Amino acid sequence: KQEVTQIPAALSVPEGENLVLNCSFTDSAIYNLQWFRQDPGKGLTSLLLIQSSQREQTSGRLNASLDKSSGRSTLYIAASQPGDSATYLCAVRRGTTDSWGKFQFGAGTQVVVTP
Amino acid sequence: EAQVTQNPRYLITVTGKKLTVTCSQNMNHEYMSWYRQDPGLGLRQIYYSMNVEVTDKGDVPEGYKVSRKEKRNFPLILESPSPNQTSLYFCASSAEGLAGVDTQYFGPGTRLTVL
């Protein structure tokens, strides 16, 4: 069974520092990996999606890398701002035909960026 | 506006009283899914649907039912709710079949309390 882990569970940084969030998964047979942001009391907002054949994706200050062989993805947020404070979750879509529609989420990393 | 809507947003009920949480999307997405979110456990997938009349179990389907009679709607049914189904529920949808297009869009969540 696929297990997805996010460490650390919480992170606090001063404004301007770069953020590095980690996601690890146990089964390399994935279709894609997606990073989400969740604000308190709100739903999830997609940040970046990396297909299994890709190594990284970039959007503005965000960059996500994927290393399937080692079962890791990293989300980098450059020059953090207080508005980046949220919980960040990663989700893995399974890549085998018998589990095509299944997703596994990590428990998330709660980020606080202090002014 | 592209969106996933859920109703109700908040619900308090009693053990054994059947309830339905509705989910609707206006993006003509093939894929829809239900998740529950619990502290420390992250999001866990309950059921998903690849298209109309095609549904399958996620990781925690016990105590839940779903149906997909129309492409836009994917209701979650709790035939006999129990207190351990107290949780925050999310519905999500995505397009299928095109690489890089299958980003999941999430509804705002339904907070369910079963007494």
mmCIF file of C-alpha atoms in Angstrom:
data_model
loop_
_atom_site.group_PDB
_atom_site.id
_atom_site.type_symbol
_atom_site.label_atom_id
_atom_site.label_comp_id
_atom_site.label_asym_id
_atom_site.label_seq_id
_atom_site.Cartn_x
_atom_site.Cartn_y
_atom_site.Cartn_z
ATOM 1 C CA LYS A 1 0.000 0.000 0.000
ATOM 2 C CA GLN A 2 1.237 3.484 -0.850
ATOM 3 C CA GLU A 3 2.294 5.570 2.153
ATOM 4 C CA VAL A 4 2.877 9.307 1.787
ATOM 5 C CA THR A 5 4.799 11.191 4.464
ATOM 6 C CA GLN A 6 5.447 14.894 4.911
ATOM 7 C CA ILE A 7 8.152 16.080 7.255
ATOM 8 C CA PRO A 8 8.199 18.371 9.148
ATOM 9 C CA ALA A 9 4.609 18.609 10.311
ATOM 10 C CA ALA A 10 5.080 22.298 11.058
ATOM 11 C CA LEU A 11 7.544 24.973 10.037
ATOM 12 C CA SER A 12 8.030 28.618 10.975
ATOM 13 C CA VAL A 13 10.305 30.951 9.016
ATOM 14 C CA PRO A 14 10.903 34.718 8.877
ATOM 15 C CA GLU A 15 9.690 36.591 5.844
ATOM 16 C CA GLY A 16 12.115 36.471 2.933
ATOM 17 C CA GLU A 17 13.556 33.064 3.666
ATOM 18 C CA ASN A 18 13.162 30.250 1.172
ATOM 19 C CA LEU A 19 10.831 27.422 2.128
ATOM 20 C CA VAL A 20 11.660 23.763 1.492
ATOM 21 C CA LEU A 21 8.856 21.249 1.992
ATOM 22 C CA ASN A 22 9.367 17.526 1.676
ATOM 23 C CA CYS A 23 7.108 14.700 0.556
ATOM 24 C CA SER A 24 8.119 11.047 0.433
ATOM 25 C CA PHE A 25 6.219 8.035 -0.910
ATOM 26 C CA THR A 26 6.872 4.320 -0.625
ATOM 27 C CA ASP A 27 5.734 3.009 -4.026
ATOM 28 C CA SER A 28 7.401 4.476 -7.108
ATOM 29 C CA ALA A 29 4.552 3.287 -9.383
ATOM 30 C CA ILE A 30 2.846 6.662 -9.521
ATOM 31 C CA TYR A 31 1.009 8.468 -12.312
ATOM 32 C CA ASN A 32 1.571 11.967 -10.977
ATOM 33 C CA LEU A 33 2.196 13.984 -7.834
ATOM 34 C CA GLN A 34 0.365 17.156 -6.940
ATOM 35 C CA TRP A 35 1.047 19.876 -4.382
ATOM 36 C CA PHE A 36 -1.865 21.697 -2.749
ATOM 37 C CA ARG A 37 -2.310 24.599 -0.410
ATOM 38 C CA GLN A 38 -5.034 24.627 2.272
ATOM 39 C CA ASP A 39 -6.008 27.723 4.218
ATOM 40 C CA PRO A 40 -7.834 27.342 7.554
ATOM 41 C CA GLY A 41 -11.492 26.458 7.040
ATOM 42 C CA LYS A 42 -11.079 26.328 3.284
ATOM 43 C CA GLY A 43 -10.775 23.728 0.562
ATOM 44 C CA LEU A 44 -7.601 22.760 -1.245
ATOM 45 C CA THR A 45 -6.045 24.797 -4.026
ATOM 46 C CA SER A 46 -3.774 23.107 -6.546
ATOM 47 C CA LEU A 47 -0.284 24.608 -6.790
ATOM 48 C CA LEU A 48 1.696 22.325 -9.063
ATOM 49 C CA LEU A 49 1.206 18.960 -10.744
ATOM 50 C CA ILE A 50 4.166 16.841 -11.860
ATOM 51 C CA GLN A 51 3.609 13.930 -14.208
ATOM 52 C CA SER A 52 5.634 10.786 -13.473
ATOM 53 C CA SER A 53 7.777 11.389 -16.565
ATOM 54 C CA GLN A 54 8.759 14.892 -15.430
ATOM 55 C CA ARG A 55 11.518 15.950 -13.047
ATOM 56 C CA GLU A 56 10.167 19.355 -12.024
ATOM 57 C CA GLN A 57 7.516 22.008 -12.505
ATOM 58 C CA THR A 58 7.714 25.729 -11.886
ATOM 59 C CA SER A 59 5.149 28.444 -11.354
ATOM 60 C CA GLY A 60 6.290 31.870 -10.255
ATOM 61 C CA ARG A 61 8.061 31.566 -6.897
ATOM 62 C CA LEU A 62 7.164 27.877 -6.649
ATOM 63 C CA ASN A 63 9.246 24.985 -7.895
ATOM 64 C CA ALA A 64 8.505 21.320 -7.330
ATOM 65 C CA SER A 65 10.890 18.469 -8.070
ATOM 66 C CA LEU A 66 10.168 14.758 -8.384
ATOM 67 C CA ASP A 67 12.562 11.848 -7.955
ATOM 68 C CA LYS A 68 10.502 8.700 -8.496
ATOM 69 C CA SER A 69 13.355 6.291 -7.905
ATOM 70 C CA SER A 70 13.981 7.611 -4.405
ATOM 71 C CA GLY A 71 10.309 8.274 -3.711
ATOM 72 C CA ARG A 72 10.684 11.975 -3.021
ATOM 73 C CA SER A 73 9.270 15.311 -4.042
ATOM 74 C CA THR A 74 10.322 18.737 -2.795
ATOM 75 C CA LEU A 75 8.392 21.980 -2.993
ATOM 76 C CA TYR A 76 10.509 25.132 -2.946
ATOM 77 C CA ILE A 77 8.931 28.504 -2.271
ATOM 78 C CA ALA A 78 11.326 31.363 -2.892
ATOM 79 C CA ALA A 79 11.385 34.556 -0.846
ATOM 80 C CA SER A 80 8.526 33.596 1.471
ATOM 81 C CA GLN A 81 5.802 36.107 2.379
ATOM 82 C CA PRO A 82 3.278 36.169 5.237
ATOM 83 C CA GLY A 83 0.599 35.307 2.653
ATOM 84 C CA ASP A 84 2.341 31.966 2.119
ATOM 85 C CA SER A 85 1.238 30.884 5.597
ATOM 86 C CA ALA A 86 -0.963 27.819 5.085
ATOM 87 C CA THR A 87 -0.872 24.040 5.204
ATOM 88 C CA TYR A 88 0.786 22.407 2.212
ATOM 89 C CA LEU A 89 -0.195 18.905 1.169
ATOM 90 C CA CYS A 90 1.185 16.549 -1.406
ATOM 91 C CA ALA A 91 -0.881 13.864 -3.116
ATOM 92 C CA VAL A 92 0.225 10.890 -5.154
ATOM 93 C CA ARG A 93 -1.932 9.357 -7.836
ATOM 94 C CA ARG A 94 -1.320 5.649 -8.127
ATOM 95 C CA GLY A 95 -0.014 4.410 -11.446
ATOM 96 C CA THR A 96 -1.201 0.817 -11.673
ATOM 97 C CA THR A 97 -4.213 -0.129 -13.791
ATOM 98 C CA ASP A 98 -6.078 -1.655 -10.860
ATOM 99 C CA SER A 99 -5.848 1.586 -8.835
ATOM 100 C CA TRP A 100 -6.040 4.193 -11.571
ATOM 101 C CA GLY A 101 -8.327 6.597 -9.757
ATOM 102 C CA LYS A 102 -6.766 6.279 -6.300
ATOM 103 C CA PHE A 103 -4.955 9.063 -4.525
ATOM 104 C CA GLN A 104 -2.893 9.092 -1.341
ATOM 105 C CA PHE A 105 -2.358 12.324 0.556
ATOM 106 C CA GLY A 106 0.297 13.244 3.048
ATOM 107 C CA ALA A 107 -0.801 14.728 6.372
ATOM 108 C CA GLY A 108 0.592 18.116 5.380
ATOM 109 C CA THR A 109 3.148 20.655 6.582
ATOM 110 C CA GLN A 110 1.771 23.689 8.409
ATOM 111 C CA VAL A 111 3.800 26.752 7.449
ATOM 112 C CA VAL A 112 3.920 30.077 9.278
ATOM 113 C CA VAL A 113 5.836 32.979 7.744
ATOM 114 C CA THR A 114 6.458 35.729 10.288
ATOM 115 C CA PRO A 115 6.807 39.386 9.207
ATOM 116 C CA GLU B 1 -16.937 30.453 -12.888
ATOM 117 C CA ALA B 2 -15.453 26.952 -12.736
ATOM 118 C CA GLN B 3 -16.283 25.430 -9.391
ATOM 119 C CA VAL B 4 -17.140 22.425 -7.269
ATOM 120 C CA THR B 5 -20.035 23.002 -4.882
ATOM 121 C CA GLN B 6 -21.030 20.983 -1.832
ATOM 122 C CA ASN B 7 -24.166 21.097 0.270
ATOM 123 C CA PRO B 8 -24.660 21.424 3.098
ATOM 124 C CA ARG B 9 -21.519 23.130 4.345
ATOM 125 C CA TYR B 10 -22.287 22.254 7.962
ATOM 126 C CA LEU B 11 -24.426 19.451 9.327
ATOM 127 C CA ILE B 12 -25.116 18.144 12.808
ATOM 128 C CA THR B 13 -27.105 14.929 12.962
ATOM 129 C CA VAL B 14 -27.755 11.949 15.190
ATOM 130 C CA THR B 15 -26.624 8.358 14.957
ATOM 131 C CA GLY B 16 -28.567 6.298 12.437
ATOM 132 C CA LYS B 17 -30.333 9.116 10.596
ATOM 133 C CA LYS B 18 -29.663 8.751 6.874
ATOM 134 C CA LEU B 19 -28.109 11.748 5.170
ATOM 135 C CA THR B 20 -26.823 12.811 1.771
ATOM 136 C CA VAL B 21 -24.101 15.323 0.997
ATOM 137 C CA THR B 22 -24.357 16.656 -2.533
ATOM 138 C CA CYS B 23 -21.474 17.518 -4.836
ATOM 139 C CA SER B 24 -21.755 19.230 -8.195
ATOM 140 C CA GLN B 25 -19.180 20.477 -10.700
ATOM 141 C CA ASN B 26 -19.659 22.699 -13.740
ATOM 142 C CA MET B 27 -16.464 21.831 -15.622
ATOM 143 C CA ASN B 28 -17.704 18.705 -17.445
ATOM 144 C CA HIS B 29 -15.080 16.651 -15.604
ATOM 145 C CA GLU B 30 -15.094 12.897 -15.949
ATOM 146 C CA TYR B 31 -13.433 12.162 -12.613
ATOM 147 C CA MET B 32 -14.946 12.888 -9.207
ATOM 148 C CA SER B 33 -13.900 11.808 -5.749
ATOM 149 C CA TRP B 34 -14.848 12.062 -2.072
ATOM 150 C CA TYR B 35 -12.366 12.482 0.771
ATOM 151 C CA ARG B 36 -12.556 12.847 4.515
ATOM 152 C CA GLN B 37 -10.042 14.873 6.491
ATOM 153 C CA ASP B 38 -9.269 14.114 10.119
ATOM 154 C CA PRO B 39 -6.621 15.704 12.363
ATOM 155 C CA GLY B 40 -3.320 13.878 12.135
ATOM 156 C CA LEU B 41 -4.580 11.549 9.391
ATOM 157 C CA GLY B 42 -4.725 13.931 6.445
ATOM 158 C CA LEU B 43 -7.126 13.342 3.584
ATOM 159 C CA ARG B 44 -8.294 9.820 2.941
ATOM 160 C CA GLN B 45 -10.166 8.796 -0.165
ATOM 161 C CA ILE B 46 -13.640 7.331 0.334
ATOM 162 C CA TYR B 47 -14.951 6.659 -3.185
ATOM 163 C CA TYR B 48 -14.187 7.860 -6.662
ATOM 164 C CA SER B 49 -15.847 7.810 -10.065
ATOM 165 C CA MET B 50 -14.116 7.697 -13.422
ATOM 166 C CA ASN B 51 -17.321 8.588 -15.301
ATOM 167 C CA VAL B 52 -21.098 8.180 -15.238
ATOM 168 C CA GLU B 53 -22.126 4.839 -13.695
ATOM 169 C CA VAL B 54 -18.459 3.978 -12.947
ATOM 170 C CA THR B 55 -17.532 4.096 -9.265
ATOM 171 C CA ASP B 56 -14.936 2.372 -7.103
ATOM 172 C CA LYS B 57 -13.790 2.237 -3.520
ATOM 173 C CA GLY B 58 -11.016 4.337 -2.089
ATOM 174 C CA ASP B 59 -9.183 3.501 1.113
ATOM 175 C CA VAL B 60 -12.008 4.104 3.624
ATOM 176 C CA PRO B 61 -15.356 3.195 1.963
ATOM 177 C CA GLU B 62 -17.032 1.450 4.912
ATOM 178 C CA GLY B 63 -20.276 3.120 5.941
ATOM 179 C CA TYR B 64 -20.589 5.202 2.763
ATOM 180 C CA LYS B 65 -22.364 4.887 -0.569
ATOM 181 C CA VAL B 66 -22.108 6.888 -3.764
ATOM 182 C CA SER B 67 -23.821 7.087 -7.127
ATOM 183 C CA ARG B 68 -22.964 8.781 -10.414
ATOM 184 C CA LYS B 69 -26.077 9.051 -12.543
ATOM 185 C CA GLU B 70 -25.139 12.360 -14.124
ATOM 186 C CA LYS B 71 -21.712 13.631 -15.054
ATOM 187 C CA ARG B 72 -21.953 16.777 -12.947
ATOM 188 C CA ASN B 73 -23.220 15.224 -9.682
ATOM 189 C CA PHE B 74 -21.639 12.793 -7.233
ATOM 190 C CA PRO B 75 -23.604 12.546 -3.960
ATOM 191 C CA LEU B 76 -22.194 10.900 -0.829
ATOM 192 C CA ILE B 77 -24.724 8.888 1.158
ATOM 193 C CA LEU B 78 -24.420 7.830 4.781
ATOM 194 C CA GLU B 79 -27.167 5.248 5.314
ATOM 195 C CA SER B 80 -26.677 4.954 9.083
ATOM 196 C CA PRO B 81 -24.192 7.548 10.320
ATOM 197 C CA SER B 82 -22.092 6.832 13.391
ATOM 198 C CA PRO B 83 -19.975 9.169 15.558
ATOM 199 C CA ASN B 84 -16.745 7.915 13.945
ATOM 200 C CA GLN B 85 -17.949 9.486 10.697
ATOM 201 C CA THR B 86 -17.689 12.923 12.256
ATOM 202 C CA SER B 87 -15.222 14.622 9.927
ATOM 203 C CA LEU B 88 -14.584 17.264 7.288
ATOM 204 C CA TYR B 89 -15.591 15.989 3.863
ATOM 205 C CA PHE B 90 -14.300 17.202 0.519
ATOM 206 C CA CYS B 91 -15.469 16.525 -2.993
ATOM 207 C CA ALA B 92 -13.078 16.940 -5.919
ATOM 208 C CA SER B 93 -13.174 16.668 -9.693
ATOM 209 C CA SER B 94 -10.718 16.592 -12.569
ATOM 210 C CA ALA B 95 -10.581 16.131 -16.309
ATOM 211 C CA GLU B 96 -9.216 12.854 -17.552
ATOM 212 C CA GLY B 97 -7.361 11.672 -20.583
ATOM 213 C CA LEU B 98 -5.074 14.598 -21.280
ATOM 214 C CA ALA B 99 -1.626 14.653 -19.732
ATOM 215 C CA GLY B 100 -1.154 17.701 -17.590
ATOM 216 C CA VAL B 101 -4.857 18.514 -17.431
ATOM 217 C CA ASP B 102 -5.818 16.228 -14.574
ATOM 218 C CA THR B 103 -5.493 18.748 -11.764
ATOM 219 C CA GLN B 104 -7.998 18.096 -8.998
ATOM 220 C CA TYR B 105 -10.376 20.925 -8.100
ATOM 221 C CA PHE B 106 -11.806 20.794 -4.605
ATOM 222 C CA GLY B 107 -15.090 21.898 -3.127
ATOM 223 C CA PRO B 108 -15.218 24.068 0.028
ATOM 224 C CA GLY B 109 -15.856 21.137 2.366
ATOM 225 C CA THR B 110 -18.730 19.864 4.497
ATOM 226 C CA ARG B 111 -18.242 19.655 8.232
ATOM 227 C CA LEU B 112 -20.305 16.786 9.576
ATOM 228 C CA THR B 113 -20.931 16.056 13.242
ATOM 229 C CA VAL B 114 -22.705 12.835 14.229
ATOM 230 C CA LEU B 115 -23.946 12.765 17.827
#
